[in-house]
Amino acid sequence: ADPAAQQQLAAKLARLALPTPGAAAFAPASLASAAASANPDLAKAITGKRYVLAKNALGFEAIALLPPDSADAGGTALTVRIGGVDQRLVLGAGAWRKGVLASAPGAPSDAIAASGAWTSADTYTAKIARYNTPFVTTLRLKFSGDTLELTAEPNVGGGPARPVPIAGKVE
């Protein structure tokens, strides 16, 4: 036992944190105010719209950013359709919000923490951390008119060196 080393390790572990997306650039309290400050017409164009995605290896079928409701407490809701099932996640604004996510129909659910923010005038970035594992997925949703380009990037693991964008169109 080395009490000094143990104390040093405990202090270092207490300082570790996973940064939320867009912590410095765009961190307003809600989707509508974030989009309005980034691009005034964007909030109106995308809020509540469901984007149907091209067939992809992730199995994502559709995705939508929804306006926050009272249960979201300042966060943004993200609905992802996977395997014919819609899954709703609440993304904290500048914070992590805990929830659950089924990786596939019939598969056990993962405990997650999610956060999201506008990282540019046309791009919403969400991070989904499976906090009982080392896995964090970053989703970048780039909007242009009635189209969406979704890029999913894992922090570790196999796959292409560069994430392949998935095209989507308003339903």
mmCIF file of C-alpha atoms in Angstrom:
data_model
loop_
_atom_site.group_PDB
_atom_site.id
_atom_site.type_symbol
_atom_site.label_atom_id
_atom_site.label_comp_id
_atom_site.label_asym_id
_atom_site.label_seq_id
_atom_site.Cartn_x
_atom_site.Cartn_y
_atom_site.Cartn_z
ATOM 1 C CA ALA A 1 0.000 0.000 0.000
ATOM 2 C CA ASP A 2 1.185 3.499 -0.858
ATOM 3 C CA PRO A 3 -1.157 6.089 0.720
ATOM 4 C CA ALA A 4 0.479 9.018 -1.099
ATOM 5 C CA ALA A 5 0.115 7.355 -4.502
ATOM 6 C CA GLN A 6 -3.472 6.334 -3.675
ATOM 7 C CA GLN A 7 -4.338 9.927 -2.749
ATOM 8 C CA GLN A 8 -2.693 11.218 -5.960
ATOM 9 C CA LEU A 9 -4.655 8.687 -8.048
ATOM 10 C CA ALA A 10 -7.940 9.597 -6.314
ATOM 11 C CA ALA A 11 -7.329 13.303 -7.008
ATOM 12 C CA LYS A 12 -6.576 12.614 -10.685
ATOM 13 C CA LEU A 13 -9.664 10.427 -11.113
ATOM 14 C CA ALA A 14 -11.841 13.136 -9.532
ATOM 15 C CA ARG A 15 -10.692 15.627 -12.221
ATOM 16 C CA LEU A 16 -11.434 13.361 -15.207
ATOM 17 C CA ALA A 17 -14.418 14.374 -17.307
ATOM 18 C CA LEU A 18 -15.782 13.707 -20.761
ATOM 19 C CA PRO A 19 -16.413 17.079 -22.422
ATOM 20 C CA THR A 20 -19.838 17.773 -23.857
ATOM 21 C CA PRO A 21 -20.169 18.788 -27.516
ATOM 22 C CA GLY A 22 -19.856 22.467 -28.349
ATOM 23 C CA ALA A 23 -19.133 23.489 -24.796
ATOM 24 C CA ALA A 24 -17.562 26.744 -25.934
ATOM 25 C CA ALA A 25 -19.165 27.609 -29.267
ATOM 26 C CA PHE A 26 -22.942 27.103 -29.157
ATOM 27 C CA ALA A 27 -24.300 26.084 -25.761
ATOM 28 C CA PRO A 28 -27.760 27.683 -25.467
ATOM 29 C CA ALA A 29 -30.400 26.064 -23.302
ATOM 30 C CA SER A 30 -32.665 24.618 -25.983
ATOM 31 C CA LEU A 31 -32.831 23.423 -29.569
ATOM 32 C CA ALA A 32 -34.996 26.321 -30.713
ATOM 33 C CA SER A 33 -32.814 29.021 -29.177
ATOM 34 C CA ALA A 34 -29.635 27.285 -30.365
ATOM 35 C CA ALA A 35 -30.814 27.026 -33.952
ATOM 36 C CA ALA A 36 -32.206 30.539 -33.868
ATOM 37 C CA SER A 37 -28.874 31.928 -32.695
ATOM 38 C CA ALA A 38 -26.904 29.813 -35.196
ATOM 39 C CA ASN A 39 -29.236 30.187 -38.184
ATOM 40 C CA PRO A 40 -32.642 31.855 -37.719
ATOM 41 C CA ASP A 41 -34.428 29.766 -40.365
ATOM 42 C CA LEU A 42 -32.948 26.422 -39.318
ATOM 43 C CA ALA A 43 -35.068 25.862 -36.201
ATOM 44 C CA LYS A 44 -38.251 26.295 -38.188
ATOM 45 C CA ALA A 45 -36.979 24.035 -40.967
ATOM 46 C CA ILE A 46 -35.870 21.026 -38.894
ATOM 47 C CA THR A 47 -37.662 20.977 -35.544
ATOM 48 C CA GLY A 48 -40.001 18.022 -35.468
ATOM 49 C CA LYS A 49 -39.105 16.890 -38.996
ATOM 50 C CA ARG A 50 -38.264 13.237 -39.449
ATOM 51 C CA TYR A 51 -35.408 12.427 -41.825
ATOM 52 C CA VAL A 52 -35.523 9.018 -43.514
ATOM 53 C CA LEU A 53 -32.004 7.676 -43.942
ATOM 54 C CA ALA A 54 -30.413 5.663 -46.734
ATOM 55 C CA LYS A 55 -29.684 2.035 -45.902
ATOM 56 C CA ASN A 56 -26.567 1.904 -43.721
ATOM 57 C CA ALA A 57 -24.399 -0.453 -41.687
ATOM 58 C CA LEU A 58 -25.586 1.077 -38.399
ATOM 59 C CA GLY A 59 -29.189 0.120 -39.061
ATOM 60 C CA PHE A 60 -30.422 3.693 -38.542
ATOM 61 C CA GLU A 61 -33.665 4.114 -40.487
ATOM 62 C CA ALA A 62 -34.795 7.604 -39.486
ATOM 63 C CA ILE A 63 -33.826 10.414 -37.132
ATOM 64 C CA ALA A 64 -35.492 13.556 -35.804
ATOM 65 C CA LEU A 65 -34.614 16.418 -33.468
ATOM 66 C CA LEU A 66 -37.631 17.408 -31.434
ATOM 67 C CA PRO A 67 -38.395 20.558 -29.480
ATOM 68 C CA PRO A 68 -37.774 20.172 -25.765
ATOM 69 C CA ASP A 69 -40.761 19.494 -23.549
ATOM 70 C CA SER A 70 -41.124 19.959 -19.812
ATOM 71 C CA ALA A 71 -39.642 16.503 -19.146
ATOM 72 C CA ASP A 72 -36.502 17.416 -21.076
ATOM 73 C CA ALA A 73 -35.560 20.248 -18.696
ATOM 74 C CA GLY A 74 -33.621 22.306 -21.236
ATOM 75 C CA GLY A 75 -32.328 19.391 -23.248
ATOM 76 C CA THR A 76 -33.090 18.378 -26.800
ATOM 77 C CA ALA A 77 -34.909 15.181 -27.687
ATOM 78 C CA LEU A 78 -33.481 12.976 -30.412
ATOM 79 C CA THR A 79 -35.550 10.142 -31.855
ATOM 80 C CA VAL A 80 -33.723 7.417 -33.758
ATOM 81 C CA ARG A 81 -35.529 4.595 -35.558
ATOM 82 C CA ILE A 82 -33.536 1.345 -35.487
ATOM 83 C CA GLY A 83 -34.989 -2.003 -36.543
ATOM 84 C CA GLY A 84 -38.473 -0.522 -36.867
ATOM 85 C CA VAL A 85 -38.449 0.803 -33.301
ATOM 86 C CA ASP A 86 -38.229 4.492 -32.336
ATOM 87 C CA GLN A 87 -35.910 5.246 -29.442
ATOM 88 C CA ARG A 88 -36.100 8.644 -27.747
ATOM 89 C CA LEU A 89 -33.013 10.106 -26.116
ATOM 90 C CA VAL A 90 -32.774 13.354 -24.221
ATOM 91 C CA LEU A 91 -29.521 15.159 -24.906
ATOM 92 C CA GLY A 92 -28.369 17.503 -22.191
ATOM 93 C CA ALA A 93 -27.340 21.020 -23.228
ATOM 94 C CA GLY A 94 -23.827 21.478 -21.843
ATOM 95 C CA ALA A 95 -24.447 18.534 -19.507
ATOM 96 C CA TRP A 96 -24.935 14.777 -19.644
ATOM 97 C CA ARG A 97 -28.432 13.258 -19.376
ATOM 98 C CA LYS A 98 -28.729 9.600 -18.429
ATOM 99 C CA GLY A 99 -31.022 7.214 -20.281
ATOM 100 C CA VAL A 100 -31.143 3.805 -21.932
ATOM 101 C CA LEU A 101 -30.619 2.708 -25.518
ATOM 102 C CA ALA A 102 -31.275 -0.685 -27.082
ATOM 103 C CA SER A 103 -28.521 -1.440 -29.571
ATOM 104 C CA ALA A 104 -30.775 -3.764 -31.592
ATOM 105 C CA PRO A 105 -34.347 -5.066 -31.307
ATOM 106 C CA GLY A 106 -34.459 -7.720 -28.626
ATOM 107 C CA ALA A 107 -30.946 -6.872 -27.412
ATOM 108 C CA PRO A 108 -30.351 -5.756 -23.832
ATOM 109 C CA SER A 109 -30.445 -2.017 -23.256
ATOM 110 C CA ASP A 110 -27.294 -0.015 -22.585
ATOM 111 C CA ALA A 111 -27.057 2.604 -19.871
ATOM 112 C CA ILE A 112 -26.095 5.828 -21.625
ATOM 113 C CA ALA A 113 -25.409 9.468 -20.968
ATOM 114 C CA ALA A 114 -26.072 11.858 -23.857
ATOM 115 C CA SER A 115 -25.284 15.467 -24.629
ATOM 116 C CA GLY A 116 -25.751 17.648 -27.686
ATOM 117 C CA ALA A 117 -25.169 21.152 -29.028
ATOM 118 C CA TRP A 118 -24.977 23.187 -32.209
ATOM 119 C CA THR A 119 -21.325 23.112 -33.207
ATOM 120 C CA SER A 120 -21.802 25.260 -36.314
ATOM 121 C CA ALA A 121 -24.651 27.134 -37.966
ATOM 122 C CA ASP A 122 -25.867 24.006 -39.802
ATOM 123 C CA THR A 123 -24.540 21.124 -37.677
ATOM 124 C CA TYR A 124 -25.914 19.603 -34.490
ATOM 125 C CA THR A 125 -23.489 17.289 -32.677
ATOM 126 C CA ALA A 126 -24.601 14.644 -30.190
ATOM 127 C CA LYS A 127 -22.412 12.404 -28.057
ATOM 128 C CA ILE A 128 -23.793 9.176 -26.675
ATOM 129 C CA ALA A 129 -21.631 7.537 -24.015
ATOM 130 C CA ARG A 130 -22.295 3.967 -22.941
ATOM 131 C CA TYR A 131 -20.888 4.756 -19.537
ATOM 132 C CA ASN A 132 -20.503 1.157 -18.351
ATOM 133 C CA THR A 133 -18.193 0.592 -21.318
ATOM 134 C CA PRO A 134 -15.402 2.579 -23.015
ATOM 135 C CA PHE A 135 -17.658 3.379 -25.993
ATOM 136 C CA VAL A 136 -18.752 6.879 -27.027
ATOM 137 C CA THR A 137 -20.430 7.590 -30.354
ATOM 138 C CA THR A 138 -20.434 11.078 -31.845
ATOM 139 C CA LEU A 139 -23.308 11.841 -34.220
ATOM 140 C CA ARG A 140 -22.998 14.869 -36.485
ATOM 141 C CA LEU A 141 -26.223 15.987 -38.155
ATOM 142 C CA LYS A 142 -25.577 18.484 -40.929
ATOM 143 C CA PHE A 143 -28.742 20.088 -42.310
ATOM 144 C CA SER A 144 -29.235 21.622 -45.743
ATOM 145 C CA GLY A 145 -32.757 22.363 -46.941
ATOM 146 C CA ASP A 146 -34.756 19.120 -46.784
ATOM 147 C CA THR A 147 -31.652 16.935 -46.566
ATOM 148 C CA LEU A 148 -29.507 15.671 -43.750
ATOM 149 C CA GLU A 149 -26.005 14.234 -43.724
ATOM 150 C CA LEU A 150 -25.519 12.046 -40.660
ATOM 151 C CA THR A 151 -22.024 10.968 -39.660
ATOM 152 C CA ALA A 152 -21.539 8.513 -36.796
ATOM 153 C CA GLU A 153 -18.053 8.239 -35.352
ATOM 154 C CA PRO A 154 -17.090 5.782 -32.608
ATOM 155 C CA ASN A 155 -14.277 6.711 -30.249
ATOM 156 C CA VAL A 156 -12.696 3.237 -30.437
ATOM 157 C CA GLY A 157 -13.094 0.028 -32.365
ATOM 158 C CA GLY A 158 -12.925 -1.139 -35.916
ATOM 159 C CA GLY A 159 -14.559 0.282 -38.963
ATOM 160 C CA PRO A 160 -13.483 2.641 -41.702
ATOM 161 C CA ALA A 161 -10.687 5.098 -40.954
ATOM 162 C CA ARG A 162 -13.114 7.865 -41.915
ATOM 163 C CA PRO A 163 -16.812 7.656 -41.035
ATOM 164 C CA VAL A 164 -19.087 7.312 -44.063
ATOM 165 C CA PRO A 165 -21.849 9.957 -44.180
ATOM 166 C CA ILE A 166 -25.421 8.696 -44.334
ATOM 167 C CA ALA A 167 -27.840 10.690 -46.473
ATOM 168 C CA GLY A 168 -31.307 11.522 -45.238
ATOM 169 C CA LYS A 169 -34.331 13.338 -46.602
ATOM 170 C CA VAL A 170 -37.382 14.811 -44.895
ATOM 171 C CA GLU A 171 -40.196 12.271 -44.792
#
